[in-house]
Short mmCIF file of C-alpha atoms in Angstrom, two decimals:
data_model
loop_
_atom_site.label_atom_id
_atom_site.label_comp_id
_atom_site.label_asym_id
_atom_site.label_seq_id
_atom_site.Cartn_x
_atom_site.Cartn_y
_atom_site.Cartn_z
CA UNK F 253 84.87 87.45 86.29
CA UNK F 254 83.97 90.40 88.15
CA UNK F 255 86.13 90.01 91.25
CA UNK F 256 89.37 89.51 88.96
CA UNK F 257 88.41 93.07 87.28
CA UNK F 258 88.43 94.50 90.88
CA UNK F 259 91.70 92.68 91.60
CA UNK F 260 93.32 94.13 88.86
CA UNK F 261 92.31 97.78 89.13
CA UNK F 262 92.74 97.46 92.76
CA UNK F 263 96.53 96.21 92.90
CA UNK F 264 97.57 98.54 90.20
CA UNK F 265 95.92 101.49 92.28
CA UNK F 266 97.27 100.41 95.40
CA UNK F 267 100.96 102.31 95.79
CA UNK F 268 99.45 105.87 96.04
CA UNK F 269 99.47 105.54 99.84
CA UNK F 270 103.33 104.65 99.93
CA UNK F 271 104.32 107.66 97.17
CA UNK F 272 105.21 110.30 100.21
CA UNK F 273 107.37 107.31 102.41
CA UNK F 274 110.12 106.34 99.95
CA UNK F 275 113.96 107.86 100.40
CA UNK F 276 116.91 107.78 98.14
CA UNK F 277 119.20 104.42 98.92
CA UNK F 278 122.18 102.99 97.68
CA UNK F 279 125.05 104.27 95.06
CA UNK F 280 124.37 103.98 91.59
CA UNK F 281 124.72 100.93 89.87
CA UNK F 282 126.93 101.11 86.80
CA UNK F 283 127.05 97.63 85.34
CA UNK F 284 126.71 97.46 81.74
CA UNK F 285 123.39 96.59 80.32
CA UNK F 286 122.65 93.63 78.64
CA UNK F 287 120.54 93.18 75.63
CA UNK F 288 118.86 89.91 74.73
CA UNK F 289 116.93 89.23 71.41
CA UNK F 290 114.55 86.15 71.50
CA UNK F 291 116.59 84.86 74.06
CA UNK F 292 120.20 85.36 72.90
CA UNK F 293 122.55 88.14 73.90
CA UNK F 294 123.24 90.82 71.54
CA UNK F 295 127.17 91.67 71.56
CA UNK F 296 127.69 95.42 70.77
CA UNK F 297 131.15 96.04 68.74
CA UNK F 298 131.51 99.60 69.73
CA UNK F 299 128.73 101.74 71.42
CA UNK F 300 127.09 100.13 74.52
CA UNK F 301 123.42 100.62 75.39
CA UNK F 302 123.29 103.53 77.79
CA UNK F 303 121.05 105.91 79.71
CA UNK F 304 120.17 109.67 79.18
CA UNK F 305 118.13 111.45 80.93
CA UNK F 306 116.94 108.30 82.66
CA UNK F 307 116.03 107.11 79.07
CA UNK F 308 117.60 103.86 77.86
CA UNK F 309 118.90 104.11 74.76
CA UNK F 310 120.56 101.27 71.92
CA UNK F 311 122.48 101.42 69.09
CA UNK F 312 120.02 101.18 66.27
CA UNK F 313 122.07 98.90 63.81
CA UNK F 314 122.88 96.57 66.25
CA UNK F 315 119.59 95.81 67.09
CA UNK F 316 117.63 96.19 63.77
CA UNK F 317 120.46 94.18 62.10
CA UNK F 318 119.95 91.40 64.39
CA UNK F 319 116.08 91.36 63.44
CA UNK F 320 116.63 91.07 59.95
CA UNK F 321 116.35 94.43 58.88
CA UNK F 322 118.70 96.77 56.24
CA UNK F 323 120.13 99.94 57.43
CA UNK F 324 121.35 103.10 55.70
CA UNK F 325 122.83 105.87 56.43
CA UNK F 326 122.51 109.68 55.21
CA UNK F 327 125.49 111.68 56.45
CA UNK F 328 124.08 114.92 54.81
CA UNK F 329 120.96 115.01 56.39
CA UNK F 330 121.87 112.51 59.57
CA UNK F 331 118.81 110.37 58.72
CA UNK F 332 118.47 106.45 58.64
CA UNK F 333 116.39 104.25 56.70
CA UNK F 334 115.37 100.89 58.25
CA UNK F 335 113.63 98.39 56.12
CA UNK F 336 112.93 94.98 55.17
CA UNK F 337 110.28 93.41 52.54
CA UNK F 338 107.53 94.79 54.35
CA UNK F 339 108.30 97.61 56.26
CA UNK F 340 110.26 101.22 56.11
CA UNK F 341 111.10 103.39 59.14
CA UNK F 342 112.86 106.58 59.34
CA UNK F 343 114.59 108.33 61.67
CA UNK F 344 116.98 111.54 61.85
CA UNK F 345 119.41 112.53 64.60
CA UNK F 346 118.33 114.89 67.05
CA UNK F 347 114.58 114.83 66.27
CA UNK F 348 112.02 112.92 68.13
CA UNK F 349 110.10 112.45 65.15
CA UNK F 350 109.99 108.70 63.61
CA UNK F 351 108.07 107.52 60.51
CA UNK F 352 107.25 103.89 60.06
CA UNK F 353 105.19 103.47 56.77
CA UNK F 354 102.48 106.09 56.32
CA UNK F 355 102.29 106.67 60.23
CA UNK F 356 104.13 109.23 62.27
CA UNK F 357 105.34 108.84 65.65
CA UNK F 358 106.99 110.92 68.55
CA UNK F 359 109.72 109.43 71.00
CA UNK F 360 110.05 110.57 74.58
CA UNK F 361 113.71 111.36 73.65
CA UNK F 362 115.46 112.59 70.45
CA UNK F 363 117.49 109.75 68.42
CA UNK F 364 121.11 110.70 68.55
CA UNK F 365 124.65 110.07 67.90
CA UNK F 366 126.93 108.88 70.49
CA UNK F 367 130.43 107.94 69.52
CA UNK F 368 129.63 107.78 65.79
CA UNK F 369 126.63 105.14 66.67
CA UNK F 370 122.85 106.64 66.48
CA UNK F 371 121.22 105.72 69.59
CA UNK F 372 117.44 105.53 70.00
CA UNK F 373 115.09 105.02 72.81
CA UNK F 374 114.19 101.71 73.69
CA UNK F 375 110.65 102.17 72.96
CA UNK F 376 111.05 102.87 69.58
CA UNK F 377 111.78 99.18 68.90
CA UNK F 378 108.53 98.01 70.27
CA UNK F 379 106.68 101.20 68.16
CA UNK F 380 108.68 99.98 65.22
CA UNK F 381 108.29 96.26 65.04
CA UNK F 382 105.51 95.35 67.10
CA UNK F 383 108.12 93.17 69.57
CA UNK F 384 107.59 92.80 73.40
CA UNK F 385 110.25 94.99 75.15
CA UNK F 386 110.93 94.40 78.72
CA UNK F 387 112.95 96.44 80.49
CA UNK F 388 114.69 94.96 84.14
CA UNK F 389 116.08 97.46 86.01
CA UNK F 390 117.73 94.88 88.43
CA UNK F 391 120.17 93.22 86.40
CA UNK F 392 120.12 96.00 83.62
CA UNK F 393 119.03 93.68 81.09
CA UNK F 394 116.84 94.34 78.14
CA UNK F 395 114.67 91.43 76.80
CA UNK F 396 113.35 91.73 73.42
CA UNK F 397 110.80 89.37 71.58
CA UNK F 398 110.39 89.57 68.39
CA UNK F 399 108.74 86.06 67.59
CA UNK F 400 105.48 86.59 66.11
CA UNK F 401 102.79 84.32 67.91
CA UNK F 402 99.55 82.83 66.23
CA UNK F 403 96.54 84.02 68.11
CA UNK F 404 93.11 82.75 68.62
CA UNK F 405 90.12 84.09 68.82
CA UNK F 406 88.20 82.75 71.93
CA UNK F 407 84.20 82.31 72.42
CA UNK F 408 83.05 84.14 75.03
CA UNK F 409 82.99 80.91 77.46
CA UNK F 410 86.49 80.30 76.33
CA UNK F 411 87.87 83.73 76.88
CA UNK F 412 86.83 84.13 80.47
CA UNK F 413 88.51 80.79 81.16
CA UNK F 414 91.58 81.55 79.35
CA UNK F 415 91.72 85.16 81.13
CA UNK F 416 91.25 83.60 84.02
CA UNK F 417 94.39 81.33 83.94
CA UNK F 418 96.23 84.29 82.47
CA UNK F 419 95.93 86.15 85.70
CA UNK F 420 95.77 83.72 88.27
CA UNK F 421 99.45 84.05 89.59
CA UNK F 422 99.03 88.20 89.65
CA UNK F 423 98.23 87.54 93.05
CA UNK F 424 101.66 87.21 93.98
CA UNK F 425 102.13 90.84 93.17
CA UNK F 426 100.17 91.67 96.53
CA UNK F 427 102.96 91.03 99.22
CA UNK F 428 104.97 93.88 97.54
CA UNK F 429 101.81 96.36 97.44
CA UNK F 430 101.48 95.38 100.85
CA UNK F 431 105.01 95.92 102.04
CA UNK F 432 104.95 99.55 100.29
CA UNK F 433 101.83 100.72 101.76
CA UNK F 434 103.48 100.20 105.09
CA UNK F 435 106.69 101.61 104.23
CA UNK F 436 107.52 104.74 106.45
CA UNK F 437 110.88 106.66 106.45
CA UNK F 438 112.00 105.04 109.88
CA UNK F 439 111.14 101.69 108.60
CA UNK F 440 112.28 101.77 104.86
CA UNK F 441 116.06 100.48 105.55
CA UNK F 442 115.13 97.50 107.52
CA UNK F 443 112.67 96.33 104.57
CA UNK F 444 114.91 96.90 101.68
CA UNK F 445 115.86 93.27 101.49
CA UNK F 446 112.36 92.34 101.71
CA UNK F 447 110.81 94.66 98.89
CA UNK F 448 113.80 93.35 96.57
CA UNK F 449 112.33 89.56 96.93
CA UNK F 450 108.71 90.78 96.58
CA UNK F 451 109.31 93.06 93.73
CA UNK F 452 111.36 90.43 91.69
CA UNK F 453 108.24 87.98 92.56
CA UNK F 454 105.82 90.47 91.45
CA UNK F 455 107.61 91.09 88.04
CA UNK F 456 107.91 87.41 87.25
CA UNK F 457 104.05 86.91 87.65
CA UNK F 458 102.92 90.26 85.74
CA UNK F 459 105.56 89.41 83.45
CA UNK F 460 103.90 85.91 82.56
CA UNK F 461 100.66 87.32 82.95
CA UNK F 462 101.31 90.07 80.03
CA UNK F 463 102.87 87.24 77.78
CA UNK F 464 99.63 85.45 78.37
CA UNK F 465 97.27 87.86 77.96
CA UNK F 466 98.64 89.36 74.46
CA UNK F 467 98.43 85.71 73.09
CA UNK F 468 94.60 86.04 73.39
CA UNK F 469 92.21 87.51 70.91
CA UNK F 470 88.85 88.55 73.11
CA UNK F 471 85.78 88.33 71.40
CA UNK F 472 84.62 91.42 70.29
CA UNK F 473 82.51 92.80 72.89
CA UNK F 474 85.69 92.07 75.45
CA UNK F 475 88.49 94.01 73.63
CA UNK F 476 88.21 97.35 75.51
CA UNK F 477 88.22 95.22 79.04
CA UNK F 478 90.99 93.27 77.76
CA UNK F 479 93.13 96.21 76.54
CA UNK F 480 92.36 97.81 79.97
CA UNK F 481 93.54 94.56 81.91
CA UNK F 482 96.85 94.85 80.12
CA UNK F 483 97.53 98.53 80.41
CA UNK F 484 97.13 97.56 84.46
CA UNK F 485 99.34 95.14 84.24
CA UNK F 486 102.06 97.33 82.13
CA UNK F 487 101.40 100.16 84.70
CA UNK F 488 102.57 97.84 88.06
CA UNK F 489 105.45 96.50 85.71
CA UNK F 490 106.27 100.35 85.59
CA UNK F 491 106.10 100.41 89.04
CA UNK F 492 108.10 97.25 89.93
CA UNK F 493 111.15 98.86 87.62
CA UNK F 494 110.52 102.38 89.40
CA UNK F 495 110.89 100.49 92.96
CA UNK F 496 114.33 98.72 91.62
CA UNK F 497 115.61 102.49 90.18
CA UNK F 498 114.99 103.59 93.80
CA UNK F 499 116.48 100.60 95.88
CA UNK F 500 119.45 101.01 93.50
CA UNK F 501 119.72 104.59 93.84
CA UNK F 502 119.37 105.28 89.90
CA UNK F 503 116.54 107.78 91.04
CA UNK F 504 116.58 110.44 93.37
CA UNK F 505 113.72 111.06 95.80
CA UNK F 506 112.68 113.99 93.84
CA UNK F 507 112.87 112.04 90.76
CA UNK F 508 110.85 109.48 91.72
CA UNK F 509 107.89 111.29 93.41
CA UNK F 510 107.75 113.15 89.60
CA UNK F 511 107.52 109.59 88.48
CA UNK F 512 105.04 108.05 90.46
CA UNK F 513 102.72 110.89 89.79
CA UNK F 514 102.95 110.08 86.65
CA UNK F 515 101.79 106.49 87.29
CA UNK F 516 99.42 107.31 89.86
CA UNK F 517 97.58 109.43 87.08
CA UNK F 518 97.66 106.47 84.77
CA UNK F 519 96.27 104.16 87.16
CA UNK F 520 93.59 107.09 88.13
CA UNK F 521 92.66 106.49 84.48
CA UNK F 522 92.78 102.90 84.08
CA UNK F 523 90.41 102.83 87.23
CA UNK F 524 87.88 104.88 85.84
CA UNK F 525 87.89 103.33 82.20
CA UNK F 526 87.83 99.52 83.79
CA UNK F 527 84.63 100.76 86.21
CA UNK F 528 82.93 102.14 83.03
CA UNK F 529 83.87 99.08 80.91
CA UNK F 530 82.83 96.62 83.75
CA UNK F 531 79.70 98.42 83.69
CA UNK F 532 78.69 98.31 80.19
CA UNK F 533 79.65 94.41 80.22
CA UNK F 534 77.50 93.72 83.18
CA UNK F 535 74.84 95.54 81.66
CA UNK F 536 74.91 93.46 78.65
CA UNK F 537 73.97 90.57 80.38
CA UNK F 538 70.13 91.64 80.52
CA UNK F 539 69.87 92.74 77.20
#
């Protein structure tokens, strides 16, 4: 199992070399952003999903009503209440704060009104409902999965087996990271088509691993390791989306450099935590 641990944080950390080699390319893609809820495309009557300050915003009412929530609007306070039989969510236009039952959250960008529709950042949907939310920058598509799957707590032996199966195909991401690490200013344009194909292949494998891992409830001693593995895969998916944004011209070189630096710092933390967690797990075998 140690070999798999090393492999995960190695490929997550593998993008540090190419951070200074990318150049901006292509024109901005202006195609309409599509939203899918549990595999079904959502049609919006008025305001469509949009991107503001590099953050995807979606119409609050259109999403939550499709998920079975009731939505009320208070025009005097410009606040919105979303609720069902088990949950209450409140947001206010122009504010980053969001209240979910008795817990407070801070969003990366505030909820805001665009063409008379209250728009919220994509991340808010996941934090509010626990749904799995995936952004595909290549097709400009958002995939929201709100189906709650039954989770099974595994014994250590079964967990190791299930974990190994879940991450078996992430080696398909290796060609992408190999290509990224070999890029230079002079050979970038020649490798764009290859980069697109490898990035799409990597995203498929990483998304599948993410879905499988999140369906597993590990033994107590493996909780920290398991969550770090999921964080590692999420970081790799963020990198894939960033690569697509670079190829599509959605980010300038300067903007991408800053985002890469953020991912690099995140990967360093994951790398350190995985090292410490692995050491603790290995030591426990001799107690």
